[in-house]
Coordinates of C-alpha atoms in Angstrom, one line a residue:
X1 CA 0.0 0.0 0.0
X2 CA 1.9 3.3 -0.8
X3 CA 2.4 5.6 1.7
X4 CA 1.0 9.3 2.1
X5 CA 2.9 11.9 0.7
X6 CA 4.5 14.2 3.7
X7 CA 2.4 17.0 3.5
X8 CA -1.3 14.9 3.9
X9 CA 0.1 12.7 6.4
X10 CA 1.5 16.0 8.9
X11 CA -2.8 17.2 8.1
X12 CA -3.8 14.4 9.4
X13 CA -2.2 14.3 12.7
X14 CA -4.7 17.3 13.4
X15 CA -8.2 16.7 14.2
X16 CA -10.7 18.1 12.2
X17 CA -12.1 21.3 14.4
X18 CA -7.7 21.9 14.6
X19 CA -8.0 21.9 10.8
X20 CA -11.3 24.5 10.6
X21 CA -9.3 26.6 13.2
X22 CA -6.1 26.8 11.2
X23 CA -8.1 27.7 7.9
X24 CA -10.2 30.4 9.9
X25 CA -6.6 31.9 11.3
X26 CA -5.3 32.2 8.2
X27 CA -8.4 33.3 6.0
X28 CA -9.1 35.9 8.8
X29 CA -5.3 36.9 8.8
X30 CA -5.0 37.4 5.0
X31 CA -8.7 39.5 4.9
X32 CA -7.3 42.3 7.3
X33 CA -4.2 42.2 5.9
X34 CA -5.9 43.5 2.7
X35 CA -7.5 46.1 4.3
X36 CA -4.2 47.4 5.4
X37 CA -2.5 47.2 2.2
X38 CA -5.3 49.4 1.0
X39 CA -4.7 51.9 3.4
X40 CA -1.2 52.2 3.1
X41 CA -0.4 53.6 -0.5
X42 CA -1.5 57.1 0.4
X43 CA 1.7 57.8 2.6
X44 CA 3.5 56.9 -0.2
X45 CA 2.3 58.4 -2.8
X46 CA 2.8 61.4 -0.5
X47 CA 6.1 61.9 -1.7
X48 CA 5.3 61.9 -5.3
X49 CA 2.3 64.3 -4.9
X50 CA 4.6 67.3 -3.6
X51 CA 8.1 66.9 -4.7
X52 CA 10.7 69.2 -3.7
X53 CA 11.2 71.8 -6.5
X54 CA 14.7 72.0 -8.2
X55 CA 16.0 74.7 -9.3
X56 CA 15.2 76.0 -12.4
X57 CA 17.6 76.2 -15.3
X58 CA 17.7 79.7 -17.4
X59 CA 16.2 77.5 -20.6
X60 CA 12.9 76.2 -18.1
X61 CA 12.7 79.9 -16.5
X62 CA 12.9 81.5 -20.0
X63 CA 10.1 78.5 -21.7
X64 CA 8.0 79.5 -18.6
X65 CA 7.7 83.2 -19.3
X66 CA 6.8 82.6 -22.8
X67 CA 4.2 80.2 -21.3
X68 CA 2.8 82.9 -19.6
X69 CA 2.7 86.1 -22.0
X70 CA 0.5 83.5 -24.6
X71 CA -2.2 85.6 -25.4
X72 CA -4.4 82.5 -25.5
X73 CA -2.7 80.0 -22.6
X74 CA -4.2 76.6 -23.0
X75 CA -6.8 75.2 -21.0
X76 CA -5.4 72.4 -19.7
X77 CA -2.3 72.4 -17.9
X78 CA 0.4 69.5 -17.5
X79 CA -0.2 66.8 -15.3
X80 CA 2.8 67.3 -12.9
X81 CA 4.7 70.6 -11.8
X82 CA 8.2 70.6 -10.8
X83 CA 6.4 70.5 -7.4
X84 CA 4.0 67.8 -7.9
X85 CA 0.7 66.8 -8.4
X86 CA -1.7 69.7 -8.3
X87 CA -3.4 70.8 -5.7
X88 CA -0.3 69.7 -3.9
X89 CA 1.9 71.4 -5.7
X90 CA 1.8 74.5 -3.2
X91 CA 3.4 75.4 -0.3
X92 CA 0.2 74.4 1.9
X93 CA 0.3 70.8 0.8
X94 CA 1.7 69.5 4.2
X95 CA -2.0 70.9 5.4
X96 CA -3.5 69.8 2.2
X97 CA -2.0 66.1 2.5
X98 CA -3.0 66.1 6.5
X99 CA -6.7 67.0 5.1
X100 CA -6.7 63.2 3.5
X101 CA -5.6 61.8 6.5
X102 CA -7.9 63.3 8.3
X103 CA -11.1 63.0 6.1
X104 CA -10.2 59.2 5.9
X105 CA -9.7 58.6 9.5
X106 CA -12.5 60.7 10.8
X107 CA -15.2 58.8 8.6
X108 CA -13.1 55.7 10.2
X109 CA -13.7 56.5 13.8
X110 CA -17.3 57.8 13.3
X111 CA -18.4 55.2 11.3
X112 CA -16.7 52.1 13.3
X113 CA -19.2 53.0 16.3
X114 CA -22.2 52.1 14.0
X115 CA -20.7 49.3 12.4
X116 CA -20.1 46.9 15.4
X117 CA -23.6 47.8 15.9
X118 CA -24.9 46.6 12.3
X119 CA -22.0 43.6 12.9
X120 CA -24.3 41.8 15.6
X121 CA -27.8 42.2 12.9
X122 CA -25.6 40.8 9.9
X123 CA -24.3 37.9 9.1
X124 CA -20.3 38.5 9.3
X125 CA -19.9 36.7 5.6
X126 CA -22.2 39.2 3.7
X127 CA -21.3 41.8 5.7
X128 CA -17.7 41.7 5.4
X129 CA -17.7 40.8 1.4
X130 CA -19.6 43.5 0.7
X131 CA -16.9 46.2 2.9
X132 CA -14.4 44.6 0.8
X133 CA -15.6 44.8 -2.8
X134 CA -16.9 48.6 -2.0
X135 CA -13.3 49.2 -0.2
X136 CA -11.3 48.3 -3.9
X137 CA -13.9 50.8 -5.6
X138 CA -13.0 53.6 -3.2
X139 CA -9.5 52.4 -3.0
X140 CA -8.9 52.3 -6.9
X141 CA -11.3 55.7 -7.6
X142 CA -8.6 57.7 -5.5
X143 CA -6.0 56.3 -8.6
X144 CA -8.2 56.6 -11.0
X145 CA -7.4 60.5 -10.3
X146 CA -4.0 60.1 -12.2
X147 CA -5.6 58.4 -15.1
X148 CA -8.4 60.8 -15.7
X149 CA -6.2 64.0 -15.1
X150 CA -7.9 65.3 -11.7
X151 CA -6.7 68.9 -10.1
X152 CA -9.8 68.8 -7.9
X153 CA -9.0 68.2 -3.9
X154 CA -12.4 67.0 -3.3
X155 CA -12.4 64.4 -5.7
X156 CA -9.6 62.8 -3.6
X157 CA -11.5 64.0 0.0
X158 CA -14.7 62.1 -1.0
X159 CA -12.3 59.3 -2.0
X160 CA -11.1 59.1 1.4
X161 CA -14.8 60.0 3.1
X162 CA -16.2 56.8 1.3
X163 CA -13.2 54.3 1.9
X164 CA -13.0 54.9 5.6
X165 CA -16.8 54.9 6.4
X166 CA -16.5 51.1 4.3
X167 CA -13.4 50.2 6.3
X168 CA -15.3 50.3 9.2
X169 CA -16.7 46.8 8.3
X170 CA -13.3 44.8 8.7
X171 CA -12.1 44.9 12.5
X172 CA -15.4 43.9 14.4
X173 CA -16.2 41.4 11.8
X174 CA -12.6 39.3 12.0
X175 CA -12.5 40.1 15.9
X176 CA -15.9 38.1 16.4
X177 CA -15.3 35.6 13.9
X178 CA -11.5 34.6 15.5
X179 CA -13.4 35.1 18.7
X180 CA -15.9 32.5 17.5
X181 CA -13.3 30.0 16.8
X182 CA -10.5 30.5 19.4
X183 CA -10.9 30.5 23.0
X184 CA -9.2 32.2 26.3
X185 CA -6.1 30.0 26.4
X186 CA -3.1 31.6 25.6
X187 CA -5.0 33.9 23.9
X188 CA -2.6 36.9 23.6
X189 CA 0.4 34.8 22.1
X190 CA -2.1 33.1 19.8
X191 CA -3.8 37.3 18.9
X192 CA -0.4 38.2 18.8
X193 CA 0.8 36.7 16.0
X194 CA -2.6 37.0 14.3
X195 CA -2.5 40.8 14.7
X196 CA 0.5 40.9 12.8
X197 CA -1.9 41.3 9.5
X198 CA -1.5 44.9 10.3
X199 CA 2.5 45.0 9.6
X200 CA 2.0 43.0 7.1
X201 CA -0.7 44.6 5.1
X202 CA 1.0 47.8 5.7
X203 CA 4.9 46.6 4.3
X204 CA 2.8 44.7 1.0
X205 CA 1.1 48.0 0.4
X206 CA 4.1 49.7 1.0
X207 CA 6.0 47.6 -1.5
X208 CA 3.4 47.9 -4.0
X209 CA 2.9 51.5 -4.2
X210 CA 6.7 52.0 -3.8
X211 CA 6.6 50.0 -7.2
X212 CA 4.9 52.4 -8.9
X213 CA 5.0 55.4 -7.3
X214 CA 8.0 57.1 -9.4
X215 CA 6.6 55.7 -12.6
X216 CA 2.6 56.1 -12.5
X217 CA 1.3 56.6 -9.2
X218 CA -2.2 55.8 -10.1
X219 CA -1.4 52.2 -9.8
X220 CA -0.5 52.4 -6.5
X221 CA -4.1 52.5 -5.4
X222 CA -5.5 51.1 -8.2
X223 CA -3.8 47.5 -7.8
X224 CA -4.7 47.7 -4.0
X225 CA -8.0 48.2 -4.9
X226 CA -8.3 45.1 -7.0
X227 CA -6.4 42.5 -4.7
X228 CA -8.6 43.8 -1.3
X229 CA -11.9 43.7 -3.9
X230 CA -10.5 39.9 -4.8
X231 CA -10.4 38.6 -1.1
X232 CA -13.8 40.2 -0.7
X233 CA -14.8 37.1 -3.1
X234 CA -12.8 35.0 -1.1
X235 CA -14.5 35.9 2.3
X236 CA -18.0 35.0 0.5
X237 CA -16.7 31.2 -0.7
X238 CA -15.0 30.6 2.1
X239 CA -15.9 32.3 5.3
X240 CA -17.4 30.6 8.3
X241 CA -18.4 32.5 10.8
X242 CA -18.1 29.8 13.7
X243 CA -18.0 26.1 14.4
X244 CA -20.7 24.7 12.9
X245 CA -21.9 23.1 15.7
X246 CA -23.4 26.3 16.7
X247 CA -25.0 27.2 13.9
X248 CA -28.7 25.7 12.6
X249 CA -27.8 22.9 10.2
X250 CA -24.4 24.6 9.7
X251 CA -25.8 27.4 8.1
X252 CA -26.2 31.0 8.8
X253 CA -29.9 32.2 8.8
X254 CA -29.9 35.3 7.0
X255 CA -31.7 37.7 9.8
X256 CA -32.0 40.9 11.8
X257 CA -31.4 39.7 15.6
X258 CA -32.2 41.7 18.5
X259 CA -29.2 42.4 20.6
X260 CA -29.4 41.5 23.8
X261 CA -27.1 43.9 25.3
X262 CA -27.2 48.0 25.1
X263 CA -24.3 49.8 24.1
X264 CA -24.3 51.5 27.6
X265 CA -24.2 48.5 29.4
X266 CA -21.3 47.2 27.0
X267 CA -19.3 50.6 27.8
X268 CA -19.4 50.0 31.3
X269 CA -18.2 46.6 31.4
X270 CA -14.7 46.4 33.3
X271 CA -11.9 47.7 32.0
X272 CA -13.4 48.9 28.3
X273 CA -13.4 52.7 29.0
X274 CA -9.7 52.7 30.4
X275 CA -8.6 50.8 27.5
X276 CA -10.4 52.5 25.0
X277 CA -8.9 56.0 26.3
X278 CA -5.2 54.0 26.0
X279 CA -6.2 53.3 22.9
X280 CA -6.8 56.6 21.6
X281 CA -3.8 57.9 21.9
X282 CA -1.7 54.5 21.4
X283 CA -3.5 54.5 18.0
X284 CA -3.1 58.6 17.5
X285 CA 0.9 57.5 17.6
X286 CA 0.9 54.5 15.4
X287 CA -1.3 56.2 12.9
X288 CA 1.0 59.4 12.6
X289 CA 4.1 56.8 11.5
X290 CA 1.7 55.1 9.2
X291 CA 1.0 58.2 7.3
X292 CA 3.8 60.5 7.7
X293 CA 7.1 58.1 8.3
X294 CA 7.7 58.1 4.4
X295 CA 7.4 61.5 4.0
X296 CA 9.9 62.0 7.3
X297 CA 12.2 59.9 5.9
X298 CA 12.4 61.6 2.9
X299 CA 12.7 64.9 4.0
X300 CA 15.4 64.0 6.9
X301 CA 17.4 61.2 4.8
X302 CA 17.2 62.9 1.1
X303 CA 15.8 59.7 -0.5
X304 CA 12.8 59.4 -3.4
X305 CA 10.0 58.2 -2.6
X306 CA 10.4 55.0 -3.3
X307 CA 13.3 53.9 -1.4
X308 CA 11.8 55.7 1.7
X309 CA 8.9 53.7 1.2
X310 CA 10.4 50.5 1.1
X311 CA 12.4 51.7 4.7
X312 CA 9.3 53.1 6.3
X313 CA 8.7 49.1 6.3
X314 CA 11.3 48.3 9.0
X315 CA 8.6 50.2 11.4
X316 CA 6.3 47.6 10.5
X317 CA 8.2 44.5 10.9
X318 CA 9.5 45.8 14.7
X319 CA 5.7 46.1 15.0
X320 CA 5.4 42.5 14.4
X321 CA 7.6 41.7 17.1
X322 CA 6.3 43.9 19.2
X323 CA 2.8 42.8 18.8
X324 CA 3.9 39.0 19.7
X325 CA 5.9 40.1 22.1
X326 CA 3.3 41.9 24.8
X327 CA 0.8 39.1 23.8
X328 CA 3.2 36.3 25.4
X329 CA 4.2 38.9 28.2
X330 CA 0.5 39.6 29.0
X331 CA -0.3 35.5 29.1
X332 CA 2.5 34.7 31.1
X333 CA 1.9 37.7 33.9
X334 CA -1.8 37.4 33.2
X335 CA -1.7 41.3 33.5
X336 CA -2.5 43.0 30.6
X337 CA -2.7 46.7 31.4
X338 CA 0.6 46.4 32.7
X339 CA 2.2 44.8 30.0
X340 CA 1.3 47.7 27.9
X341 CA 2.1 50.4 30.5
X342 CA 5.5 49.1 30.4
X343 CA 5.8 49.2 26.5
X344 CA 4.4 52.5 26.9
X345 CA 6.5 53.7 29.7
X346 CA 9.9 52.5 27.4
X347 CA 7.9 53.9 23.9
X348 CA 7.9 57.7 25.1
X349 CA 12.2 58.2 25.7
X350 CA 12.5 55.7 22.7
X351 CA 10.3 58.3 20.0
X352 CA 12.5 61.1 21.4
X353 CA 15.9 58.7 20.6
X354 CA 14.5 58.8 17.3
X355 CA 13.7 61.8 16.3
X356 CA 17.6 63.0 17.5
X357 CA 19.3 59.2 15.9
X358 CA 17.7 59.7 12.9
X359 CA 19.1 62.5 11.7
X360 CA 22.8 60.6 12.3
X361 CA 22.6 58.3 9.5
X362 CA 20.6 55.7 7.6
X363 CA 21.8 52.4 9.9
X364 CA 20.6 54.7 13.0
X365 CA 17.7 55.2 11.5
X366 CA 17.0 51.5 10.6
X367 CA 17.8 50.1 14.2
X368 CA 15.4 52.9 15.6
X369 CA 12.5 52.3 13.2
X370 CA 12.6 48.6 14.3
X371 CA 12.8 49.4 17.9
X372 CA 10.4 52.0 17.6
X373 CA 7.7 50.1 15.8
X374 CA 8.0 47.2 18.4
X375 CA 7.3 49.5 21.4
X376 CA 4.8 51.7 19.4
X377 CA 2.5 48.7 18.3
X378 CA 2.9 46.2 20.9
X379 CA 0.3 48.1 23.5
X380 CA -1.6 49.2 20.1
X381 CA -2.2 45.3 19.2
X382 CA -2.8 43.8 22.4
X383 CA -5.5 46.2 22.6
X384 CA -7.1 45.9 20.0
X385 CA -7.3 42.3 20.0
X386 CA -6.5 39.4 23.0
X387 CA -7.7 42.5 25.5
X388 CA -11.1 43.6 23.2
X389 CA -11.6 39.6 22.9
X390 CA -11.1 39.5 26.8
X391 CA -13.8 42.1 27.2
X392 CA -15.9 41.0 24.9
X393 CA -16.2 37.7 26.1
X394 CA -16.5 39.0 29.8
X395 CA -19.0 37.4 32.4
X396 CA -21.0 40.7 32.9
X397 CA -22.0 40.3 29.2
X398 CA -23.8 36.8 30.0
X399 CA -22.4 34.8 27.7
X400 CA -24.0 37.3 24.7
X401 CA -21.3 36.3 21.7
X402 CA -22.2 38.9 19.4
X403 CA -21.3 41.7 21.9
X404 CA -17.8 40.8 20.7
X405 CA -18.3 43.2 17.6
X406 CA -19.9 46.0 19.7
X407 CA -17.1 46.3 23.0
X408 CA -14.9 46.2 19.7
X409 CA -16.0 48.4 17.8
X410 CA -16.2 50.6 21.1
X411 CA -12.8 50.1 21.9
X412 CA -11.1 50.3 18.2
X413 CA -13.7 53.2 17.7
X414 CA -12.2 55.5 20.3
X415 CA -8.8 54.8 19.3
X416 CA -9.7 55.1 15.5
X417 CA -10.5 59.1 16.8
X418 CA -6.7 59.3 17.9
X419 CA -5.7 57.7 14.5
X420 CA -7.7 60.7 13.0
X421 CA -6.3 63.6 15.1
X422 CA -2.8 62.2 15.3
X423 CA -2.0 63.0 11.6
X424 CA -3.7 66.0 11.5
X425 CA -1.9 67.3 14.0
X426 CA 1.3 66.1 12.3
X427 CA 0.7 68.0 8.9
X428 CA -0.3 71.7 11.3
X429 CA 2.8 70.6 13.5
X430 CA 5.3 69.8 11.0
X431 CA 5.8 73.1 9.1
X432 CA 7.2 74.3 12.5
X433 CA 9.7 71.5 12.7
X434 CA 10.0 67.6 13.1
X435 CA 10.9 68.1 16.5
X436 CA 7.8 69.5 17.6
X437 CA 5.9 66.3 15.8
X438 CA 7.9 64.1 17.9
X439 CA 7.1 65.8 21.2
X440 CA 3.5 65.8 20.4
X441 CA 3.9 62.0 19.8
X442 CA 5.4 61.6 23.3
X443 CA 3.1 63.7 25.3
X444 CA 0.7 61.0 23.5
X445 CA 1.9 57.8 24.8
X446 CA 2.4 59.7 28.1
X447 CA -1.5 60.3 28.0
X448 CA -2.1 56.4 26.9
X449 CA -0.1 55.1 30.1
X450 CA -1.8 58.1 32.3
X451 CA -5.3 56.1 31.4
X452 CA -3.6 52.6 32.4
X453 CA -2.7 53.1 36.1
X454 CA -6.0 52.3 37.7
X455 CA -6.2 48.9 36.2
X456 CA -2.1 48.9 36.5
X457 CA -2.8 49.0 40.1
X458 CA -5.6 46.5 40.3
X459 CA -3.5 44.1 38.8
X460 CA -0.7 44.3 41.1
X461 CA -2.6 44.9 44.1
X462 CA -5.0 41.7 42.9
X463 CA -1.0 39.6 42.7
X464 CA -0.2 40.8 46.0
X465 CA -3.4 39.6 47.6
X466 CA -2.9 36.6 45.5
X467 CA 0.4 35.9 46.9
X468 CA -0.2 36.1 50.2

């Protein structure tokens, strides 16, 4: 009788609900890691859509005045200035760019409240397939700016307005459905390294808009588009929701379900407030790198677009560390307020090491971006995903599952309005100096640790009554 290959013989040494579990990590994993990769082209495109203007030979100055005196100038003007991409093209286009950010972010944060809301009616297959496939549309129509020749800033603001308020449908959705399938054990180490879809998502995107940035920077959101609009088909073949053992014949019934559980009562269940506050400005941090570190490291390290692009990565990939990190730290302590106070606590004096390193040299800057990302995004990730699960799934909820997508849409909700103000306040900040970015970024994770130190001390002072 011939023997199994290697590869079906190592499946079947897991049982089938290890199988269902494995497929539902990874499905789940590669979904939000699409929704990140959609996010992150518009950081580095930044680059491209204000360049820094060279100076102008005698021949360019002289065609340019003839341009002007035409007594008939043409209608249409060319695509690119030595500046840019008009509107950006100005000296206002720090403000201009922070705008994006901030209509994006702000339709984020007000629509994620609704959507964990809508999450518990839905069923999490339709719901999600159908954020996805609208996501690529808005993702692609920002590129589709470059291809049809568009000077008009609210073209790309509605862009922005329409893809966050659709984002809104990935978090609570992935958060219940991992919830569904995985339980408390070792829960952090196991979210951990699941939330690392984020750094992931974010260095793809990266790489692919870096691609063509230089050379036709509508593609940069136009290919994200289609690959996040492609795993929206792949959520609605392949998505389960939970083990079918709790569902009616395996199947999800299609129906509006009255939630058994007010929002208020979901807000004041232990811990969610305290977290959510952290959250805020955890997330007002992490969003600032996400949108501005290219840009920074372009301006600071004299590099094109591209190549800062690619580096901005290295934040990213310490974030994945740092995210698996506090998860196994937070199982092993059982504490997890105070494993992100601590990240917190070493985050602050490690931004300012940054901002002063970076400016010594490209490997300074490579060692810091790693280190940085790890302490940025650790508290960040635990967060928003072993401690949401934890609260979701808490005893004063009674055992309601679908509350999962509301406390997490609470908690990644608040935080999502720090993600909005954090670069907004980086493009007003930053004509004044990086500096002053940097300091605004560390009074920021001082805030986030300020909002930890009432469950900080509950946890120590519950492992001192514990101990004795």
């Amino acid at each position: 009788m011939a023997q199994l290959p290697p590869g079906i013989h190592f499946i079947t040494l897991f049982t089938r609900d290890q199988r269902y579990r494995a497929f539902i990590f990874v499905l789940t994993f590669l979904l939000y890691a699409s929704f990140h990769l959609s996010r992150k082209p518009i950081s580095i495109v930044k680059g491209e859509l204000h360049k820094h203007c060279a100076a102008s030979t005698e021949v360019e100055l002289h065609s340019y005045k003839e341009y002007a005196t035409q007594s008939q100038p043409a209608k249409t003007l060319p695509n690119k200035s030595q500046c840019g991409w008009e509107p950006f093209d100005k000296n206002n286009y720090k403000q201009l760019l922070g705008a994006l950010d901030y209509s994006f972010l702000c339709a984020y944060a007000i629509g994620m409240y609704l959507s964990g809301i809508i999450g518990e009616r839905l069923p999490i297959r339709y719901y999600l397939t159908a954020g996805m496939l609208t996501s690529g549309l808005f993702t692609a129509m920002f590129g589709f700016g470059y291809f049809y020749n568009v000077h008009n800033l609210w073209f790309y603001l509605v862009a922005q307005i329409a893809n966050g308020l659709v984002q809104t449908t990935g978090w609570p959705s992935v958060v219940t459905c991992i919830g569904n399938w995985f339980g408390k054990g070792r829960r952090g180490f196991i979210m951990g390294i699941w939330n690392s879809h984020t750094s992931v998502g974010n260095i793809l995107g990266s790489l692919i808009a870096a691609y063509w940035v230089s050379s036709c920077w509508g593609l940069s959101f136009v290919v994200p588009g289609v690959i996040i609009a492609l795993m929206g088909i792949v959520c609605f073949l392949f998505l389960i929701e939970r083990d079918s053992r709790t569902c009616m014949n395996g199947t999800n019934r299609f129906r509006v379900q009255k939630p058994n559980l007010s929002t208020k009562e979901t807000s004041q269940s232990q811990g969610v407030i305290e977290f959510s506050l952290c959250l805020l400005f955890a997330k007002l941090v992490s969003y600032t790198f996400l949108f501005w570190l290219p840009l920074y490291i372009t301006n600071v390290e004299h590099l094109d677009a591209k190549r800062a692009g690619d580096l901005s990565t290295l934040f990213d990939v310490g974030g994945i560390f740092g995210g698996i990190l506090a998860g196994i730290i937070s199982d092993r302590l059982e504490k997890r307020a105070s494993t992100c106070g601590m990240m917190l606590f070493l985050a602050a004096p490690t931004l300012y090491m940054f901002s002063a390193v970076s400016k010594m040299g490209l490997e300074a800057t490579i060692v810091m971006l790693l280190i940085s990302g790890a302490l940025v995004n650790g508290p960040y990730a635990l967060i928003t995903t072993a401690v949401s699960a934890d609260l979701g799934t808490h005893k004063s909820l009674k055992g309601n599952a679908r509350a999962l997508s509301t406390v997490t849409a609470i908690i990644d909700g608040t935080g999502s309005v720090g993600a909005a103000l954090g670069p907004l306040l980086a493009g007003l900040i930053s004509p004044s100096g990086w500096n002053n970015v940097f300091y605004m970024l560390m009074v920021a994770d001082a805030c986030a640790l300020l909002f930890l130190v009432r469950l900080i001390r509950k946890e120590l002072r519950c492992r001192m009554d514990h101990t004795l």
